[in-house]
Structure formats: structure tokens, C-alpha cells
mmCIF file of C-alpha atoms in Angstrom:
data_model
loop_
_atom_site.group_PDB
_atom_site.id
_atom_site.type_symbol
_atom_site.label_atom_id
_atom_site.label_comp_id
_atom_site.label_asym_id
_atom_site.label_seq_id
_atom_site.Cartn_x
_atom_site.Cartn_y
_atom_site.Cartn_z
ATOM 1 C CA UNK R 1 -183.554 -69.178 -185.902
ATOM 2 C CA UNK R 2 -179.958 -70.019 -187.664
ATOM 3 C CA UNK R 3 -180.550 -71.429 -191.065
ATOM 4 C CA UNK R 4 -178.591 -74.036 -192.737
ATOM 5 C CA UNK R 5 -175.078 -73.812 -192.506
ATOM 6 C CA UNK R 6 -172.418 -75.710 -194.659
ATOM 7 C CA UNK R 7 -168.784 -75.979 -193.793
ATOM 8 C CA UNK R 8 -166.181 -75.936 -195.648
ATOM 9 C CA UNK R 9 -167.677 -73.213 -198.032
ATOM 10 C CA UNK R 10 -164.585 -73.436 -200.611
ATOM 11 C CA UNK R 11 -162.321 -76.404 -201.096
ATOM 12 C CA UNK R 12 -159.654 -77.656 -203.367
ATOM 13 C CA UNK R 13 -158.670 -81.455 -203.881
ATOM 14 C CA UNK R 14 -156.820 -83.467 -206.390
ATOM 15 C CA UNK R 15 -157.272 -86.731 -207.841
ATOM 16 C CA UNK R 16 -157.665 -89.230 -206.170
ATOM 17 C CA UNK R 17 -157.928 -87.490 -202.826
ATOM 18 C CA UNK R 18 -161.525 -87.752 -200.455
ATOM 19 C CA UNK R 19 -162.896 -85.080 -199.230
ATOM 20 C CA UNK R 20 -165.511 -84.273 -196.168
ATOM 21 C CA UNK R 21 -168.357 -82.018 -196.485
ATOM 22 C CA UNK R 22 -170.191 -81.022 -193.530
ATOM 23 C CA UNK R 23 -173.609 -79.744 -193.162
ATOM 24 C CA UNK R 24 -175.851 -78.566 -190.488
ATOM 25 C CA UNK R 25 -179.290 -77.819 -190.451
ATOM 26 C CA UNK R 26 -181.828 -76.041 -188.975
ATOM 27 C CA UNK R 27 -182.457 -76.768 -184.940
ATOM 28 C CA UNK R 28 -185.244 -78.904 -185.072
ATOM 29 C CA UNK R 29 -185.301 -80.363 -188.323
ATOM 30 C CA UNK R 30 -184.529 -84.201 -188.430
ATOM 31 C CA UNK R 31 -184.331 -84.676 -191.943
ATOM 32 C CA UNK R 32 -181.076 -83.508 -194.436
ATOM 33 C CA UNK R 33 -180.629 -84.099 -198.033
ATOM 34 C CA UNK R 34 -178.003 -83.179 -200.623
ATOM 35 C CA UNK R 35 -177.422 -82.186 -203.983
ATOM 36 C CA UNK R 36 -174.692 -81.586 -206.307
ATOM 37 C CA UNK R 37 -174.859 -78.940 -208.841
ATOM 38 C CA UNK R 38 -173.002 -78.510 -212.160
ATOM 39 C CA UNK R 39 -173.063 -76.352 -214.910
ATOM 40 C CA UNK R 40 -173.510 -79.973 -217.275
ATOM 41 C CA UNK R 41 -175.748 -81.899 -215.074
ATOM 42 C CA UNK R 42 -177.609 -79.627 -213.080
ATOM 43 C CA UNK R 43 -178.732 -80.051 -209.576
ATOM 44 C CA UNK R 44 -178.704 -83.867 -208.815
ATOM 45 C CA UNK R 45 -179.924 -85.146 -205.893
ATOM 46 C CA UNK R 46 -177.368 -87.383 -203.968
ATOM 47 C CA UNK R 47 -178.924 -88.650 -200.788
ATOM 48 C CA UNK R 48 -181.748 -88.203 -197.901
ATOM 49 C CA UNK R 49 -180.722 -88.863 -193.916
ATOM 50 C CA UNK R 50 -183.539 -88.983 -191.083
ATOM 51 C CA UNK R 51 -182.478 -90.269 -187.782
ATOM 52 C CA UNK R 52 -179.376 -90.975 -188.693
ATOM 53 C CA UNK R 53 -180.390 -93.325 -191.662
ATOM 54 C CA UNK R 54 -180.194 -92.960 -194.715
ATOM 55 C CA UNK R 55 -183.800 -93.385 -196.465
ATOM 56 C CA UNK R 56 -183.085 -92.744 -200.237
ATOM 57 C CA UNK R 57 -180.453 -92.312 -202.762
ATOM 58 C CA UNK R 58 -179.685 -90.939 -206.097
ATOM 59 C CA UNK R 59 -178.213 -92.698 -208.867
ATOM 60 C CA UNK R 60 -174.518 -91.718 -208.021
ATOM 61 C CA UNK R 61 -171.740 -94.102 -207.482
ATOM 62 C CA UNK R 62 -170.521 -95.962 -204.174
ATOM 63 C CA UNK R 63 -167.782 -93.077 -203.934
ATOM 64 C CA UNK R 64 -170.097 -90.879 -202.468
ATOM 65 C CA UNK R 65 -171.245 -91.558 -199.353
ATOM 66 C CA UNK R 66 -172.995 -89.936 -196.107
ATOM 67 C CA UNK R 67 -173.915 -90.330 -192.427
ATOM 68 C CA UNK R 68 -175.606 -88.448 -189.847
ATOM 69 C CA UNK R 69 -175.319 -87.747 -186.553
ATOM 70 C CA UNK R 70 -177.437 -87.922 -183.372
ATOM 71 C CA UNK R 71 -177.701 -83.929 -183.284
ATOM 72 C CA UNK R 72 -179.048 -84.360 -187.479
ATOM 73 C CA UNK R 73 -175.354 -82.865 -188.506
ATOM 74 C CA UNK R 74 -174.951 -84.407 -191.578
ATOM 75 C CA UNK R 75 -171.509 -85.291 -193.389
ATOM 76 C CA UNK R 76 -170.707 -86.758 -196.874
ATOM 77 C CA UNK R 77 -167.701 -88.238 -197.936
ATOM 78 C CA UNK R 78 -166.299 -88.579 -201.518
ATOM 79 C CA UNK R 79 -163.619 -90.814 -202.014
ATOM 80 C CA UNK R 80 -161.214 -91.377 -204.660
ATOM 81 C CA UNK R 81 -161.664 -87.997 -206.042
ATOM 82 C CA UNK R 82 -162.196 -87.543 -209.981
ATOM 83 C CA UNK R 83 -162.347 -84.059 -212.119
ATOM 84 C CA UNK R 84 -165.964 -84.599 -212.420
ATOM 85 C CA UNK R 85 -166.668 -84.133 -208.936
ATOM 86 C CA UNK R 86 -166.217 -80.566 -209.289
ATOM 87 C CA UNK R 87 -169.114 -79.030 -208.276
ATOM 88 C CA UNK R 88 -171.372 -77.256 -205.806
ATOM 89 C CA UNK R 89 -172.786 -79.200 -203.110
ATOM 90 C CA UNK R 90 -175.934 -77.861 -201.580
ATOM 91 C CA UNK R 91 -177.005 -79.697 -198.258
ATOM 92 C CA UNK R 92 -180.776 -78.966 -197.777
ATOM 93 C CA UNK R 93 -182.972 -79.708 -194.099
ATOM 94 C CA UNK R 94 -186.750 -80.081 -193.375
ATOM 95 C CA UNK R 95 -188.531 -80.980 -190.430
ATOM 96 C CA UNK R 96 -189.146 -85.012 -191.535
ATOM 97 C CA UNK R 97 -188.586 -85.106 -194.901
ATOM 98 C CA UNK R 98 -191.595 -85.782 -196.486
ATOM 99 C CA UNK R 99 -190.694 -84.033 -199.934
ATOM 100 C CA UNK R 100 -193.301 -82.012 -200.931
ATOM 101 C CA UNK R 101 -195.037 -82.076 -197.791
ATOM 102 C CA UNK R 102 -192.429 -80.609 -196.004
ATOM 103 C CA UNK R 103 -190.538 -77.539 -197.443
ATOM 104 C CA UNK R 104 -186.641 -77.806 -197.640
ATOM 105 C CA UNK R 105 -184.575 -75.023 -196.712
ATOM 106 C CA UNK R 106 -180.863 -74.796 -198.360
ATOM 107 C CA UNK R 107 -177.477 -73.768 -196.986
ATOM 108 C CA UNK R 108 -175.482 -71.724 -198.897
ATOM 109 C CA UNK R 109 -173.336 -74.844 -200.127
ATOM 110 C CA UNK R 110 -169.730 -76.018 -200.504
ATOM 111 C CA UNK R 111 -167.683 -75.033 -203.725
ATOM 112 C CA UNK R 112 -165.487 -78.271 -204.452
ATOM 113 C CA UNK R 113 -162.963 -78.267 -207.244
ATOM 114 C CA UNK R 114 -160.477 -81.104 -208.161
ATOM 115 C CA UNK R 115 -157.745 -80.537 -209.673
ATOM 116 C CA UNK K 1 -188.583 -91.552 -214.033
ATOM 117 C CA UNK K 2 -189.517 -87.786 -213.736
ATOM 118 C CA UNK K 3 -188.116 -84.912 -215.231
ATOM 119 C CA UNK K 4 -188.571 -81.580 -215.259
ATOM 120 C CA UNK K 5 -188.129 -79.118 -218.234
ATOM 121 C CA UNK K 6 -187.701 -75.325 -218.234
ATOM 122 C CA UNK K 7 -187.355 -74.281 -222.005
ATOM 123 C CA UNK K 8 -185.860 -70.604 -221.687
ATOM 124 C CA UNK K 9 -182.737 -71.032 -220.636
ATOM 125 C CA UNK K 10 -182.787 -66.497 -219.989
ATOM 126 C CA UNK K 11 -185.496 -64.303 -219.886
ATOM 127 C CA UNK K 12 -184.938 -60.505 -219.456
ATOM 128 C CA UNK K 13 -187.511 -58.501 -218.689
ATOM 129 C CA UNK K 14 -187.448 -54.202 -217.558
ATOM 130 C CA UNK K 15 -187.879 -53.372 -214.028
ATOM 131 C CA UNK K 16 -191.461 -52.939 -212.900
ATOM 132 C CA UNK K 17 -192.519 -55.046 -215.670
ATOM 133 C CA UNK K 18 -194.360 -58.850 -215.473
ATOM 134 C CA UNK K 19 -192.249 -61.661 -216.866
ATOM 135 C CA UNK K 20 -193.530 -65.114 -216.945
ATOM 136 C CA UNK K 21 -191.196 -68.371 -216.461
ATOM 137 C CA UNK K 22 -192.361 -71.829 -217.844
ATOM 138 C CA UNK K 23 -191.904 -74.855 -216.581
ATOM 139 C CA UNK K 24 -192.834 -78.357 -217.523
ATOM 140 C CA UNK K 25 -192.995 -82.274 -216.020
ATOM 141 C CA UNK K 26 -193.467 -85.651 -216.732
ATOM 142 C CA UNK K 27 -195.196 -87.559 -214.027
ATOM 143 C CA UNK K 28 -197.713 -90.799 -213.886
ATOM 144 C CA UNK K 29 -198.454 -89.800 -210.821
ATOM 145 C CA UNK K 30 -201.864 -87.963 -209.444
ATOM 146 C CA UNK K 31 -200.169 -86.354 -206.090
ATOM 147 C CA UNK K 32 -197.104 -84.604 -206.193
ATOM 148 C CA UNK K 33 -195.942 -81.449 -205.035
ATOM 149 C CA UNK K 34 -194.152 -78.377 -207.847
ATOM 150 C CA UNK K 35 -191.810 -75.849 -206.460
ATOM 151 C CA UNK K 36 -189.951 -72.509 -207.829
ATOM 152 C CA UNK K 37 -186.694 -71.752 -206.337
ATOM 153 C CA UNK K 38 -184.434 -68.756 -206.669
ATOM 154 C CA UNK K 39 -180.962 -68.871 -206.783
ATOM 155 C CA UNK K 40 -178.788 -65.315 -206.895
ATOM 156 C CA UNK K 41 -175.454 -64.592 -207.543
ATOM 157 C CA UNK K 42 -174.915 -66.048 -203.560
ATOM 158 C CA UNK K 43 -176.286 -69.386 -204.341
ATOM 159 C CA UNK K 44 -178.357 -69.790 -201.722
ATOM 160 C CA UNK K 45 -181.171 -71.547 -202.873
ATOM 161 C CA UNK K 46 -184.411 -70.001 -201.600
ATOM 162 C CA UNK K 47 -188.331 -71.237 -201.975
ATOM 163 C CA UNK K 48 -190.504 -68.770 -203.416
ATOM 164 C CA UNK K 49 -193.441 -70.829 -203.864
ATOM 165 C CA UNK K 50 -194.750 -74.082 -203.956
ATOM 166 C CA UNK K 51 -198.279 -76.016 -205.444
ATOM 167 C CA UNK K 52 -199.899 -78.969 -203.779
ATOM 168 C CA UNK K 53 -201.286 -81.188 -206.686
ATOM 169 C CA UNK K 54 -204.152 -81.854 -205.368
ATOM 170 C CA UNK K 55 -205.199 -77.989 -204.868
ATOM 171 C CA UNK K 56 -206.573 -76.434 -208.233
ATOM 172 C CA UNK K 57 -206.027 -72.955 -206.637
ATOM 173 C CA UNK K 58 -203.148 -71.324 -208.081
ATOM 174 C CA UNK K 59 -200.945 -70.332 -205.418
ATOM 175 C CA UNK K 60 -199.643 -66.858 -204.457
ATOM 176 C CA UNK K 61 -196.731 -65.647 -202.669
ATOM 177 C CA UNK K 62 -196.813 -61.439 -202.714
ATOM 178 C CA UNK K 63 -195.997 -60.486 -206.699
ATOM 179 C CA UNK K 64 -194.956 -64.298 -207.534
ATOM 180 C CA UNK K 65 -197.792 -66.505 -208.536
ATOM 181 C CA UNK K 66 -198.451 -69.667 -210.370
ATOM 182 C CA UNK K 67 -200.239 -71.155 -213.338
ATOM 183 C CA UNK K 68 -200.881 -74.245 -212.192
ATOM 184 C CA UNK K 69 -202.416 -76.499 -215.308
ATOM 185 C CA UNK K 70 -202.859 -79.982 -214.124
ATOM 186 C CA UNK K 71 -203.860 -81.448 -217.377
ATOM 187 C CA UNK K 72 -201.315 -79.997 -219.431
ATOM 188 C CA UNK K 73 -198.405 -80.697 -216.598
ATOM 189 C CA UNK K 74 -197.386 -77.028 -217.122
ATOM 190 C CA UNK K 75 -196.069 -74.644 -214.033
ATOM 191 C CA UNK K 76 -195.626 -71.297 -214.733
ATOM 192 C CA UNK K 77 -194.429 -68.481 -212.651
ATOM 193 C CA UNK K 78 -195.550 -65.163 -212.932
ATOM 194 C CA UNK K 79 -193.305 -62.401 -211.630
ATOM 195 C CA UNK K 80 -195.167 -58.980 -211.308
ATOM 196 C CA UNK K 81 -193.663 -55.546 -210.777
ATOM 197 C CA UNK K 82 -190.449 -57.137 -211.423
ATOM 198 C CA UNK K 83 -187.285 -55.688 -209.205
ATOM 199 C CA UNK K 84 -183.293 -55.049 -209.222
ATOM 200 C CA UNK K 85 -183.616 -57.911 -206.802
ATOM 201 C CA UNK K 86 -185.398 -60.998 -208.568
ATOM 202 C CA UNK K 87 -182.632 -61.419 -211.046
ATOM 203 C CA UNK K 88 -181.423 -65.083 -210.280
ATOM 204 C CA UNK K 89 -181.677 -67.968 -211.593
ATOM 205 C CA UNK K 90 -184.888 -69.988 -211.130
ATOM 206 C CA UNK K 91 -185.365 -73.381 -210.707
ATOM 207 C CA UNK K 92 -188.598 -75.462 -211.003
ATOM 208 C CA UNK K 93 -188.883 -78.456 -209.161
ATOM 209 C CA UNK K 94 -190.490 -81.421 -208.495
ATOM 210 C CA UNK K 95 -191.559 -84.048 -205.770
ATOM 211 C CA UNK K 96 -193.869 -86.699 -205.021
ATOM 212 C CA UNK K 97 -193.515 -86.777 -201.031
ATOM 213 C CA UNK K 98 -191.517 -89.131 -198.882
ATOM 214 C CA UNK K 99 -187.753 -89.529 -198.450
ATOM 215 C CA UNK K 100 -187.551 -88.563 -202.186
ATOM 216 C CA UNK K 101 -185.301 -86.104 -203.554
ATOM 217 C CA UNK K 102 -186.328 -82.989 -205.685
ATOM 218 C CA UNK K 103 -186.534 -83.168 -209.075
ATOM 219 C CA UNK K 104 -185.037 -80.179 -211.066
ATOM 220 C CA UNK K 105 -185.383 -78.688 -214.224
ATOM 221 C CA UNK K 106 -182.033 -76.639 -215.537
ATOM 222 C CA UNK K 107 -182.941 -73.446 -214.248
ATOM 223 C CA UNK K 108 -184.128 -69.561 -216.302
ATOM 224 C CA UNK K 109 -181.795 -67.074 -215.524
ATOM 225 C CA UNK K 110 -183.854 -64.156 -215.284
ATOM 226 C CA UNK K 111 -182.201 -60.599 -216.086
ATOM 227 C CA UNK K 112 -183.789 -57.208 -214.960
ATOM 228 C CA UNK K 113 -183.173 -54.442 -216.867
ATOM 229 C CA UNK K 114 -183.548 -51.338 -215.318
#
């Protein structure tokens, strides 16, 4: 079975740009969540999708956003691009999502850096 | 909220060797779920082994196992026979169920020496 996949797996913005991030996960797993990680702040988690809705959030601004799809491919956006967005996202998918109860798998991420 | 603290930020430890990683939380809750992840040089981030709360067994996964101390909040991972390919950095995390996200602690970047 394919794992994760993330595409782009390298990309390079400036200010004030937005940027898409795609993500998708395993075949039969509903749920997808992402992270950011940075060297300063660690791995942060952004935002959960199930059926195409979004269930739970992380304390990040309105900039960053998300959807899903029927198929569970996941996308987030980030608008307005600032340096401190520079960092590696990590999209991660589990059957339903039930944190603990249900074991995340990650993709190998996307490498974003604004210059 | 909950956080997650791993106090040695590199541990380096000879080939064949054990090496034990500590990792600590803050929670009010009872049930919750604590996970190690690995993350080499790739960055893929990959599970190596995870503790249900409400299980007192310690669990095992091959030479990686846990010290699972409830009262203390204190998850430790115990690397044994220690090979060229554990060094990563390793990640303990955190979550309570449901549509929450995992909680992580800053990571142990563990070095083999061979």
C-alpha cells in the first residue's frame, strides 16, 4: 500500500506571495492532519480534516488555511506569505482520526522557504 | 494546555550499546495516548511505538521499549543493541484522542557511534 505522499516536496516563495501545499494520504484513510516544523518552534500542529471538514485547529493565524477533498486529498493554503513561514510542513493520515486511538502515518513533507 | 518535554536535546551512545531517551508531560487528564517517533536525516516521520494510558504494561516494539510511569508522567524509551540505523532524531508525543492534534516535545537527536 502507497504511503503518504506530499507534493510539492521543495518550494520557494517571497513575501507576500500564497502558496499551495498538497497532500495525499493513504487509500483508505479518511482523516489528514498537518504540522509545521521549525528549528524555533518545533512541530506545531496546524489543522485536522475528516470528510472534508475540518474538525480542529491549532492556534495559527487565519492565513493558513485548508480543505479537503471527496477522495481525502488534502490541500492547505498560506496566504500573504511572511519569513516566518519558513518551514517544513508534514501532512500526516489515519484511518478516522481519533488521535491516539488511531496511529498517524507521515509523508515525507514539503520544504517551504520565503524569501 | 499540554506540553511535552524532552530534556536532552543529544544523546550519543556506541553501536550495540542501550541508550535511554526521556521524555516528560503535563496532562489533567486520566486517558491519553504517548508516542515516540523517529525522524532521520529524510524526515520522514515514522512511529516506533506508542502507550495506551490506561495499559500499565510497558509496551514493546523489537529492541525499543518503554518506561511507562503513570504517576510520575515520565515516558522513557529504551533503545537496545543500538544500530548505524537508529540515529535520528526522536520525538515524544502526546494525545488525548479525537480530532486533536499531537502534542510534541522538541525532539533528542540521538548519535551512534560506531
Amino acid at each position: 500500500k502507497a504511503g503518504v505522499t506530499q507534493t510539492p516536496r521543495y518550494l520557494i516563495k517571497t513575501r507576500g506571495q500564497q502558496v499551495t501545499l498538497s497532500c495525499s494520504p493513504i487509500s483508505g484513510h479518511r482523516s489528514v492532519s498537518w504540522y509545521q516544523q521549525t528549528p524555533g518552534q518545533g512541530l506545531q500542529f496546524l489543522f485536522e480534516y475528516f470528510s472534508e471538514t475540518q474538525r480542529n485547529k491549532g492556534n495559527f493565524p487565519g492565513r493558513f488555511s485548508g480543505r479537503q477533498f471527496s477522495n481525502s486529498r488534502s490541500e492547505m493554503n498560506v496566504s500573504t506569505l511572511e519569513l516566518g513561514d519558513s518551514a517544513l510542513y508534514l501532512c500526516a493520515s489515519s484511518l478516522a482520526g481519533f488521535g491516539g486511538t488511531d496511529t498517524q502515518y507521515f509523508g515525507p513533507g514539503t520544504r517551504l522557504t520565503v524569501l | 494546555a499540554q506540553t511535552v518535554t524532552q530534556s536532552q536535546p543529544e544523546m550519543s551512545v556506541q553501536e550495540a550499546e542501550t541508550v535511554t531517551l526521556s521524555c516528560t508531560y503535563d496532562t489533567s487528564e486520566s486517558d491519553y495516548y504517548l508516542f515516540w517517533y523517529k525522524q532521520p536525516p529524510s524526515r520522514q516521520m515514522i512511529l516506533v511505538i506508542r502507550q495506551e494510558a490506561y495499559k500499565q504494561q510497558n509496551a514493546t516494539e523489537n529492541r525499543f521499549s518503554v518506561n511507562f510511569q503513570k504517576a510520575a508522567k515520565s515516558f522513557s524509551l529504551k533503545i537496545s543493541d543500538s544500530q548505524l540505523g537508529d540515529a535520528a532524531m526522536y520525538f515524544c508525543a502526546y494525545n488525548e484522542g479525537g480530532a486533536d492534534g499531537l502534542t510534541f516535545g522538541k525532539g533528542t537527536h540521538l548519535i551512534i557511534q560506531p
